[in-house]
Short mmCIF file of C-alpha atoms in Angstrom, two decimals:
data_model
loop_
_atom_site.label_atom_id
_atom_site.label_comp_id
_atom_site.label_asym_id
_atom_site.label_seq_id
_atom_site.Cartn_x
_atom_site.Cartn_y
_atom_site.Cartn_z
CA ALA A 218 13.45 -15.15 13.01
CA ALA A 219 10.89 -16.70 10.51
CA ARG A 220 8.00 -15.72 12.99
CA MET A 221 9.19 -12.15 13.19
CA LEU A 222 9.54 -12.15 9.39
CA PHE A 223 5.78 -13.31 8.99
CA LEU A 224 4.37 -11.11 11.55
CA LEU A 225 6.11 -8.02 10.03
CA MET A 226 4.98 -9.10 6.61
CA LEU A 227 1.42 -9.63 7.98
CA ALA A 228 1.37 -6.22 9.41
CA GLY A 229 2.81 -4.53 6.37
CA PHE A 230 0.31 -6.21 3.95
CA SER A 231 -2.59 -5.47 6.05
CA MET A 232 -1.90 -2.02 6.60
CA ALA A 233 -1.59 -1.48 2.86
CA SER A 234 -4.53 -3.35 2.19
CA PHE A 235 -6.52 -1.42 4.72
CA VAL A 236 -5.43 2.06 3.12
CA ILE A 237 -5.93 0.78 -0.52
CA SER A 238 -9.48 -0.51 0.40
CA ALA A 239 -10.50 2.72 2.28
CA VAL A 240 -9.22 5.06 -0.18
CA HIS A 241 -11.02 3.32 -3.27
CA LEU A 242 -14.36 2.93 -1.36
CA HIS A 243 -14.25 6.64 -0.01
CA LEU A 244 -12.37 8.41 -2.67
CA ILE A 245 -15.30 10.64 -3.94
CA PRO A 246 -16.22 12.02 -0.28
CA LEU A 247 -12.41 12.44 0.32
CA LEU A 248 -11.87 14.35 -2.72
CA GLY A 249 -14.99 16.25 -2.28
CA GLY A 250 -14.23 16.97 1.35
CA LEU A 251 -10.67 18.46 0.19
CA GLY A 252 -12.15 20.75 -2.40
CA LEU A 253 -11.48 18.34 -5.31
CA GLY A 254 -15.16 17.11 -6.02
CA GLY A 255 -15.13 18.56 -9.45
CA ALA A 256 -11.93 16.66 -10.28
CA ALA A 257 -12.68 13.38 -8.83
CA ALA A 258 -13.34 11.64 -12.20
CA LEU A 259 -9.91 12.99 -13.43
CA VAL A 260 -8.00 11.97 -10.21
CA GLY A 261 -9.70 8.58 -10.05
CA ALA A 262 -8.88 7.78 -13.80
CA CYS A 263 -5.23 8.33 -13.22
CA ILE A 264 -4.79 5.49 -10.69
CA GLY A 265 -5.36 2.71 -13.09
CA PRO A 266 -2.71 3.76 -15.72
CA ALA A 267 -0.12 4.30 -12.88
CA GLN A 268 -0.75 0.81 -11.63
CA VAL A 269 -0.05 -0.69 -15.00
CA GLY A 270 3.03 1.59 -15.51
CA ALA A 271 4.33 0.39 -12.13
CA ARG A 272 3.74 -3.27 -12.84
CA LEU A 273 5.50 -3.08 -16.16
CA LEU A 274 8.46 -1.28 -14.73
CA GLU A 275 8.69 -3.96 -11.91
CA PHE A 276 8.42 -6.64 -14.60
CA ALA A 277 11.12 -5.00 -16.65
CA THR A 278 13.58 -4.59 -13.64
CA ALA A 279 12.81 -7.67 -11.61
CA ARG A 280 15.76 -9.59 -12.38
CA ARG A 281 17.99 -6.94 -11.29
CA THR A 282 16.05 -5.63 -8.27
CA PRO A 283 15.64 -7.81 -5.01
CA ILE A 284 11.97 -8.28 -4.10
CA HIS A 285 12.26 -6.33 -0.94
CA VAL A 286 12.80 -3.15 -2.76
CA PRO A 287 9.48 -3.06 -4.42
CA SER A 288 8.08 -4.36 -1.16
CA VAL A 289 9.11 -1.14 0.53
CA LEU A 290 8.16 1.28 -2.40
CA SER A 291 4.54 -0.14 -2.69
CA VAL A 292 3.64 0.95 0.99
CA ALA A 293 5.80 4.11 0.89
CA MET A 294 4.17 5.27 -2.28
CA LEU A 295 0.90 5.07 -0.55
CA ALA A 296 2.13 7.10 2.27
CA VAL A 297 3.62 9.59 -0.25
CA ALA A 298 0.26 9.81 -2.24
CA LEU A 299 -1.78 10.57 1.11
CA ALA A 300 0.78 13.26 2.11
CA VAL A 301 0.57 14.85 -1.34
CA LEU A 302 -3.07 14.97 -1.27
CA LEU A 303 -3.31 16.56 2.24
CA ALA A 304 -0.52 19.03 1.35
CA GLY A 305 -1.79 20.12 -2.13
CA ALA A 306 -5.50 19.99 -2.11
CA PRO A 307 -7.51 21.58 -3.62
CA ASP A 308 -5.24 22.05 -6.42
CA VAL A 309 -5.97 19.41 -9.13
CA THR A 310 -2.40 18.88 -10.07
CA TRP A 311 -1.54 17.72 -6.63
CA GLY A 312 -4.63 15.54 -6.79
CA VAL A 313 -3.37 13.91 -10.09
CA ALA A 314 0.13 13.61 -8.46
CA PHE A 315 -1.76 11.69 -5.57
CA ALA A 316 -3.50 9.53 -7.97
CA LEU A 317 -0.22 8.57 -9.75
CA ALA A 318 1.64 7.87 -6.57
CA PHE A 319 -1.33 5.91 -5.13
CA GLY A 320 -1.53 3.99 -8.33
CA ILE A 321 2.17 2.96 -8.48
CA GLY A 322 1.82 1.96 -4.79
CA GLN A 323 -1.17 -0.21 -5.20
CA GLY A 324 0.17 -1.58 -8.43
CA LEU A 325 3.33 -2.83 -6.65
CA ALA A 326 1.50 -4.13 -3.69
CA PHE A 327 -0.54 -6.63 -6.01
CA ILE A 328 2.91 -8.01 -7.23
CA VAL A 329 4.55 -7.80 -3.84
CA ARG A 330 1.88 -9.89 -2.15
CA GLY A 331 2.60 -12.90 -4.26
CA MET A 332 6.32 -12.65 -4.70
CA LEU A 333 7.42 -11.57 -1.29
CA PRO A 334 6.19 -14.67 0.74
CA LEU A 335 7.70 -16.97 -1.89
CA MET A 336 11.19 -15.30 -1.67
CA ALA A 337 10.94 -15.20 2.16
CA PHE A 338 9.44 -18.66 2.96
CA GLY A 339 10.09 -20.87 -0.14
CA ARG A 340 7.89 -22.85 -2.29
CA GLY A 341 7.34 -25.60 0.42
CA VAL A 342 5.21 -23.43 2.47
CA TYR A 343 4.06 -20.85 0.18
CA GLY A 344 0.28 -22.02 0.10
CA THR A 345 0.14 -22.22 3.92
CA VAL A 346 1.93 -18.84 4.26
CA THR A 347 -0.14 -16.98 1.75
CA GLY A 348 -3.30 -18.38 3.08
CA ARG A 349 -2.59 -17.21 6.72
CA LEU A 350 -1.42 -13.90 5.35
CA ASN A 351 -4.42 -13.26 3.08
CA SER A 352 -6.95 -14.61 5.82
CA VAL A 353 -6.10 -11.65 8.16
CA ARG A 354 -5.44 -9.22 5.17
CA LEU A 355 -8.84 -9.73 3.70
CA PHE A 356 -10.49 -9.34 7.08
CA VAL A 357 -8.68 -6.00 7.55
CA THR A 358 -9.59 -5.05 3.97
CA ALA A 359 -13.17 -5.64 4.70
CA LEU A 360 -13.03 -3.57 7.95
CA ALA A 361 -11.38 -0.59 6.36
CA PRO A 362 -14.38 1.00 4.69
CA PHE A 363 -16.45 0.92 7.98
CA VAL A 364 -13.59 2.34 10.16
CA THR A 365 -12.86 5.00 7.58
CA ALA A 366 -16.44 5.97 7.21
CA LEU A 367 -16.82 6.34 11.00
CA VAL A 368 -13.59 8.67 11.07
CA LEU A 369 -14.86 10.65 7.95
CA GLU A 370 -18.35 11.24 9.45
CA ARG A 371 -17.11 12.11 12.96
CA ALA A 372 -13.72 13.89 12.28
CA GLY A 373 -13.77 14.92 8.69
CA PRO A 374 -11.46 14.06 5.63
CA HIS A 375 -8.28 15.44 7.04
CA ALA A 376 -8.52 13.16 10.03
CA ALA A 377 -9.36 10.10 7.95
CA LEU A 378 -6.41 10.86 5.50
CA GLY A 379 -4.24 11.36 8.70
CA MET A 380 -5.19 8.07 9.93
CA LEU A 381 -4.67 6.34 6.52
CA GLY A 382 -1.19 8.21 6.20
CA GLY A 383 -0.17 7.01 9.65
CA MET A 384 -1.13 3.38 8.83
CA ALA A 385 0.81 3.72 5.47
CA LEU A 386 3.91 4.97 7.43
CA ALA A 387 3.54 2.04 9.89
CA GLY A 388 3.16 -0.45 7.08
CA THR A 389 6.33 1.16 5.35
CA GLY A 390 8.28 0.62 8.54
CA CYS A 391 7.18 -2.93 8.67
CA MET A 392 8.27 -3.64 5.13
CA ILE A 393 11.77 -2.00 5.67
CA ALA A 394 12.02 -4.40 8.70
CA VAL A 395 11.04 -7.32 6.51
CA ALA A 396 13.74 -6.07 3.86
CA MET A 397 16.39 -5.86 6.79
CA LEU A 398 15.52 -9.21 7.99
CA MET A 399 15.74 -10.94 4.55
CA ARG A 400 18.82 -9.13 3.76
CA ARG A 401 20.39 -10.07 6.96
CA ARG A 402 19.43 -13.76 6.19
CA THR A 403 20.82 -13.82 2.75
CA SER A 404 24.22 -12.35 3.89
CA ARG A 405 24.33 -15.31 6.59
CA ARG A 406 23.85 -17.72 3.66
CA GLY A 407 26.35 -16.02 1.30
#
């Protein structure tokens, strides 16, 4: 069960990191390809405040909320953001909605990457587990811009966003499975 938990967490973190890296490095061409090039500065500027807001909200509710809740939300919000962008472009309002959802997902992802392994595996192996998770996650993060550039160039922004949305949905599924395994494990102990 611990191995399955680790592999699901690895897949969820890696897919979320791929999406985050790809979107940040290709935000301007993605927005431009969808007719939002003139609003790229506004849309991009909304991501940071949404990250901060998500972190503050998580901090304020952390004692009452199990870590698997923001774990699922972090990746699900990335999928929601990409769907909103695909459905609403070139409307600037939808572009801003994308940025807010994306920022929330990214802000939560940073917290979750540190807390979820601690809660799932404990302090004794925390360094080893996070080292293994991050070695793969960082490789995937480095690969994301190249893969996304290839898809953008060959198939266009809709295909690239579709690929990223699919990864975000798959990552959400992984985090839901992690949450279920952790809840099952907790209920057996209690």
